[in-house]
Amino acid sequence: MVSKTDDIPATVPTGKPTERAEEGETPDSSETRKETLKDPCACGHGAKATIMNGDGAHDQSEEAESKPDGGGDTEQGEDANEQEVIVIQDTGFTVKIQAPGTEPFDLQVSPQEMVQEIHQVLMDREDTCHRTCFSLQLEGNVLDNFAELKSIEGLQEGSLLKVVEEPYTVREARIHVRHIRDLLKSLDPSDAYNGVDCNSLSFLSMFTDGDLGESGKRKKGSELEQIDCTPPEHILPGSKDRPLVPLQPQNRDWKPLQCLKVLTMSGWNPPPGNRKMHGDLMYLYMVTMEERHISVTASTRGFYLNQSTTYTFNPKPASPSFLSHSLVELLSQISPAFKKNFTALQRKRVQRHPFERIATPFQVYSWTAPQVDHAMDCVRAEDAYTSRLGYEEHIPGQTRDWNEELQTTRELARKNLPERLLRERAIFKVHSDFAAAATRGAMAVIDGNVMAINPGEDTRMQMFIWNNIFFSLGFDVRDHYRELGGDAAAHAAPTNDLNGVRAYGAVDVEGLYTLGTVVVDYRGYRVTAQSIIPGILEREQEQSVVYGSIDFGKTVVSHPKYLELLEKTSRPLKVQRHPVLNEKDQPVELCSSVECKGIMGNDGRHYILDLLRTFPPDLNFLPVEGEELSPESQRLGFPRPHRHRLACLRQELIEAFVEHRYLLFMKMAALQLMQHKANKESKAQTVSDGDLALPPLESGPDSAAQESSPASTVPESSSDSAAPQSSSESAAQESSSEPAAQESGPTSTEIENSPAAPEAAPEKDAAVPAATTNGSVSPGAMATENGECASPLEGKEAEESIPGLAQAKELAQSLAAEDGSGIDPRSREVVLNACRAVGSISLTSFDIRFNPDIFSPGVRFPDDSAEDIQKQKQLLKDAAAFLVSCQIPSLVKDCLDHSALPMDGATLTEALHQRGINVRYLGNVLDFVDKSPARAQLDHLYAVFSFLAPLFVFIQENWDQRVDYQCAKHIFKTYLQGVELSALSAAVSHFLNCFLSSFADAVAHLPADELLSRKKNRRRRNHVPGGGDNTAWASLTPSELWKNISTEAQSYYHYTLQCEGVDQAVERYSLQKITLLREISIKAGIQILIKEYNMDSRHKPAFTEEDILNIFPVVKHVNPKASDAFHFFQSGQAKVQQGFLKEGCELISEALNLFNNVYGAMHVEICACLRLLARLNYIMGDHQEALSNQQKAVLMSERVLGIEHPNTIQEYMHLALYCFANGQLSTALRLLYRARYLMLLVCGEDHPEMALLDSNIGLVLHGVMEYDLSLRFLENALAINSKYHGPRSLKVALSHHLVARVYESKAEFRSALQHEKEGYTIYKNQVGEGHEKTKESSEYLKHLTQQAVALQRTMNEIYKNGSNASIMPLKFTAPSMASVLEQLNIINGIIFIPLSQKDLETLKAEVQRRQQLQESGKSEEQPEDSQLELDDKLPVDD
């Protein structure tokens, strides 16, 4: 659901202090306030909870995923990083800038900046934005654009830089015209709607009235009087209306001021030779707002009017010529309307938040758009005709050598932090440029605008080169994949290959190169775009390949250099080095799958490609004759036939499995050590010790399984203990920057620092799942040898095994450190037995790796490796069993305890992938949900799972794929395959009608016959791969489509969809048609007109061809990471978890700087960083700063993820809280209403997150005395909480309390008492009568009873004495803003606790005590309830 760098992981170590009070954190508070990490859901996580409950508790962090070396001492690493950072933190200074015609102004610059960055600032400033062709001069010397400021002699604080106009060239003149066009269109959203130039939409400013900081100061005083709280009808609880139009509210600024009617290239271009000699570069044609038609010459000296007209060429200067260096200056002299409107336009432009204007690193497409008038645009027209090849920004006049750029950036130095930052920035920039170019090229290929390099061959076999990128289509050419599933395999191979490129790229071994790879799905075709290895096009593939196989293992070759390089990747990627037989029956050593090819480029680099089998096969979907899977898999109906034989396990699954085996290995070694110890000591002592009463130990797997305990009980031992690791392993580690932890050889503190191991013995009731180091959550129980989960031990039993575990670690360390000669043979035997039991490839240390060639058709192994092959087969079966018996239950458990809350198809897929579960397992997940005892609490999940995901992922696959050529009626095979471009919108609208409209007789609107026949006659043979009857799509009917959908769900997911049409599906699975429309549009890249669609009409179809505006590509690519920044972010998170807020805040601010350094201003990880920073600012009392950072986070989320992405909804909620705290009540309400509208659109009302949102809205409405409205939202929140958390949950008790408060404000004391009694009962049963919460509730009940009695007395008095009654004034007070804010903080997971000086001292003493315990390695001895006692001593003020 969230980005990799999300707030705070779900599990928090308890051994370190979780609180720390800082004096004077909140300037407005006389008492020191402090923030505990307390879980409002109080389901037993007390001390382990996170600062975020509002979002962290259900955001899964993958914080360990990209640790570059899997371990290391975190503290030492931090110190090293902090020292390195000093290098790049040189202080900034101020320079003066003097531009022609303006006053000098001051500019703050940093020594690391390049001169070019000052150029960019000047081109963006309101008074200098119209200049593009100038140089900066210091004391008459021209500054080099690419020089860093610190390298310029004489540049210091207060230096004057002069802006000097330079003569134009053709390139500079084009850049100038392009820039002026961008300025004229700066408020126009059409580029964002059309998905070009990395523009995307943002609507936050519509709900905040511009900049939040300013409006806050302006409105604070009179807020209450002028507030309008009425929400739109469609967002009220219970409303069934789901309008689409409010998704994109129309901004009044988006009807921009028109400055010019026409600006275009003149038909007289290019200038004839004699005019070139006079300095003419090109001619422009314009029409001003006053209807004046003018012709302008761009010359080396600037722009001037000439005497040409549309039909006569006269390049002589007009009189007057108005020669100006800038086009804006020229037009301002000619057209008063231009001057006035351009000034106003620029003023508005610079008032917008920079994040609304900056380009995103990757293109984000909008699935809805209004009807935008198509205006004349010279730049867009030029782009369309030239493909921008000649005018790339970097290397004018030639296409970019993508391969050289991609590989050169990887070769940059990376010894220290500044070097690594430079390298990562270069890698990220080239990757984002390459992804954009590849997407443009893939669309050009499918649209038929690129000539094939083999035009004579069948269209399916054609290949293309455009802009130095190689493009191939996802079809099985030359029966290459015949044995693996034909076209289905050819369609799956590119994504597998991309995953391989991603994995090898993350390991980042020096000297080993992968190709730039982008996979694009567009208009029903899958296109793979790759950079080109130098020289590969000049020779046959057979001659090029020096490693691997080109025929799936029939002939195999190897190469010592490749073996050496790949050996370095084998540990992080868990790939086993293994021999295979070649065609001469000779063994050949490989360290990858046979399909992986090594090619030496003409540039001398070692490239690997075809990485589709980097990870081992998934045996659950690969039936093999004579092989039986483990019982768990068989019970669930595996192995199942799949449409291709390339089904692989995900890297996340491999990591989780190895982590799980490592814990099992440690547990087994510990138990055996304890057994030896028990045998040595007398029975009497054993019994009296109480620690060692263990059952006798067999070395087999079963007994280990019986004794296995939850992953969460692994204790922290002293920081110098280490797991097995050999010197060669550590060398491999150093050279790699792998994304997952090195389970196979963690360095000294990996086990302790991984979230899998809380540092103190957990409380008995704290059944927190332990997050494994790859971000997935390992099940609460260990597993048996074949991967099935055993039942967890609890309490004492878990503790009993702890001392043995510490010994096992010491033993493993000493075995790794020495040659083993001084080790007791019994101890060596312990490790040997444990290694055998868990399937380690080494018998002296833990080391699990997989052979990716097992079960590959055509691959043969030497006879002498038969035993090893058998072990590998068993390991694969265990991994497959682990997925179904541990990871799937773990996912469902996370959904039950709300640590994972998928809202839509994308977040669901992410939740599955984080745990290593492929989407093809959806049927199994659904079965598991169906059989779950808490089925009702998984309704929200069932809606997303049961129908959305199978349907959409599957529709996406078929939309993209049309692969099953044996099945004549395969969905979409007839659909996009043969559709003429002229009929595309008709075809798509007909499909949407069949899919979503209740109109049973959906009939396709065919284009006019005469057009169709003419098109047919002219059609080029290779226009679109495919062909056939191009009107076949028109015969599809709704019942046929739904029948196909059900068949496909059954065959692909083994799941039975019990519906025959959309209306049945909506009713049975509690779905919304608007949600289905959003999902299918996003998955298939459809853009529709934003208007209200009546999909329930039985009399006419909902969609017409005019409603389909565009088809966009769906792009998959590698996301390069900013590793150093990520580590700072993680360190900051860890500090915050321990309660060191100030240090955490500093580290996260530093991470933000480094992220900006690598990614530029916009990126999803920067968004996560800003969110956490805002949260910390808020906690530490700096509400204004929190507001500013959260505003940036919302804008960035809208721009980078999409305006209605689930993350964006979360960001809106946080921003509303900070707005409320700043006194901006109406803004807070508007933001919450927007968030509720988006959530209704994305997943409907029946979702656990809706309860939190409605509680927020209800509380704010209560604060502004809108009691009836407030009750509607709070009672809805209560109903949802009761459904998803159970009626006895503490969340429900809190909901009852909030409702009771509103009833009290309305003087309806009977209802108030009823709700508060419910809450009191829950508190009493859950936390006992002595708990602070129960006491508070009891006090409140007394208060309500007194109020009710007083009211009744008054009423009686009135009835008795009529108008003469002497009435005591009743105290009906409106809730104070402070009390509302306090409740808002509580429901969003932030609790401030006032501490006295005595409490502070107790706390500090406790913190020191724990640190000493930790340092001495005795964290096991800490009393398990000490944390609770501490919590009880702190008076909770809520």
mmCIF file with all atom_site columns, N, CA and C in Angstrom, residues 571 725-733 849:
data_model
loop_
_atom_site.group_PDB
_atom_site.id
_atom_site.type_symbol
_atom_site.label_atom_id
_atom_site.label_alt_id
_atom_site.label_comp_id
_atom_site.label_asym_id
_atom_site.label_entity_id
_atom_site.label_seq_id
_atom_site.pdbx_PDB_ins_code
_atom_site.Cartn_x
_atom_site.Cartn_y
_atom_site.Cartn_z
_atom_site.occupancy
_atom_site.B_iso_or_equiv
_atom_site.pdbx_formal_charge
_atom_site.auth_seq_id
_atom_site.auth_comp_id
_atom_site.auth_asym_id
_atom_site.auth_atom_id
_atom_site.pdbx_PDB_model_num
ATOM 1  N N  . ARG A 1 571 ? 25.719 -15.011 -3.533 1.00 0.00 ? 571 ARG A N  1
ATOM 2  C CA . ARG A 1 571 ? 25.258 -14.989 -2.136 1.00 0.00 ? 571 ARG A CA 1
ATOM 3  C C  . ARG A 1 571 ? 24.042 -14.082 -1.956 1.00 0.00 ? 571 ARG A C  1
ATOM 4  N N  . GLN A 1 725 ? 30.010 -16.788 9.091  1.00 0.00 ? 725 GLN A N  1
ATOM 5  C CA . GLN A 1 725 ? 30.366 -16.026 7.903  1.00 0.00 ? 725 GLN A CA 1
ATOM 6  C C  . GLN A 1 725 ? 31.831 -16.292 7.563  1.00 0.00 ? 725 GLN A C  1
ATOM 7  N N  . SER A 1 726 ? 32.071 -16.635 6.340  1.00 0.00 ? 726 SER A N  1
ATOM 8  C CA . SER A 1 726 ? 33.456 -16.898 5.964  1.00 0.00 ? 726 SER A CA 1
ATOM 9  C C  . SER A 1 726 ? 34.030 -15.668 5.288  1.00 0.00 ? 726 SER A C  1
ATOM 10 N N  . SER A 1 727 ? 35.349 -15.652 5.132  1.00 0.00 ? 727 SER A N  1
ATOM 11 C CA . SER A 1 727 ? 35.959 -14.447 4.574  1.00 0.00 ? 727 SER A CA 1
ATOM 12 C C  . SER A 1 727 ? 35.517 -14.210 3.138  1.00 0.00 ? 727 SER A C  1
ATOM 13 N N  . SER A 1 728 ? 35.354 -15.289 2.388  1.00 0.00 ? 728 SER A N  1
ATOM 14 C CA . SER A 1 728 ? 34.930 -15.087 0.998  1.00 0.00 ? 728 SER A CA 1
ATOM 15 C C  . SER A 1 728 ? 33.524 -14.506 0.964  1.00 0.00 ? 728 SER A C  1
ATOM 16 N N  . GLU A 1 729 ? 32.712 -14.925 1.942  1.00 0.00 ? 729 GLU A N  1
ATOM 17 C CA . GLU A 1 729 ? 31.354 -14.390 1.973  1.00 0.00 ? 729 GLU A CA 1
ATOM 18 C C  . GLU A 1 729 ? 31.378 -12.895 2.251  1.00 0.00 ? 729 GLU A C  1
ATOM 19 N N  . SER A 1 730 ? 32.222 -12.524 3.228  1.00 0.00 ? 730 SER A N  1
ATOM 20 C CA . SER A 1 730 ? 32.216 -11.097 3.557  1.00 0.00 ? 730 SER A CA 1
ATOM 21 C C  . SER A 1 730 ? 32.746 -10.276 2.394  1.00 0.00 ? 730 SER A C  1
ATOM 22 N N  . ALA A 1 731 ? 33.661 -10.845 1.644  1.00 0.00 ? 731 ALA A N  1
ATOM 23 C CA . ALA A 1 731 ? 34.156 -10.118 0.466  1.00 0.00 ? 731 ALA A CA 1
ATOM 24 C C  . ALA A 1 731 ? 33.010 -9.878  -0.509 1.00 0.00 ? 731 ALA A C  1
ATOM 25 N N  . ALA A 1 732 ? 32.218 -10.916 -0.689 1.00 0.00 ? 732 ALA A N  1
ATOM 26 C CA . ALA A 1 732 ? 31.087 -10.774 -1.612 1.00 0.00 ? 732 ALA A CA 1
ATOM 27 C C  . ALA A 1 732 ? 30.126 -9.707  -1.096 1.00 0.00 ? 732 ALA A C  1
ATOM 28 N N  . GLN A 1 733 ? 29.995 -9.709  0.247  1.00 0.00 ? 733 GLN A N  1
ATOM 29 C CA . GLN A 1 733 ? 29.075 -8.735  0.812  1.00 0.00 ? 733 GLN A CA 1
ATOM 30 C C  . GLN A 1 733 ? 29.539 -7.320  0.557  1.00 0.00 ? 733 GLN A C  1
ATOM 31 N N  . ARG A 1 849 ? 21.176 -21.654 -0.816 1.00 0.00 ? 849 ARG A N  1
ATOM 32 C CA . ARG A 1 849 ? 21.109 -21.082 -2.173 1.00 0.00 ? 849 ARG A CA 1
ATOM 33 C C  . ARG A 1 849 ? 20.297 -22.029 -3.052 1.00 0.00 ? 849 ARG A C  1
#
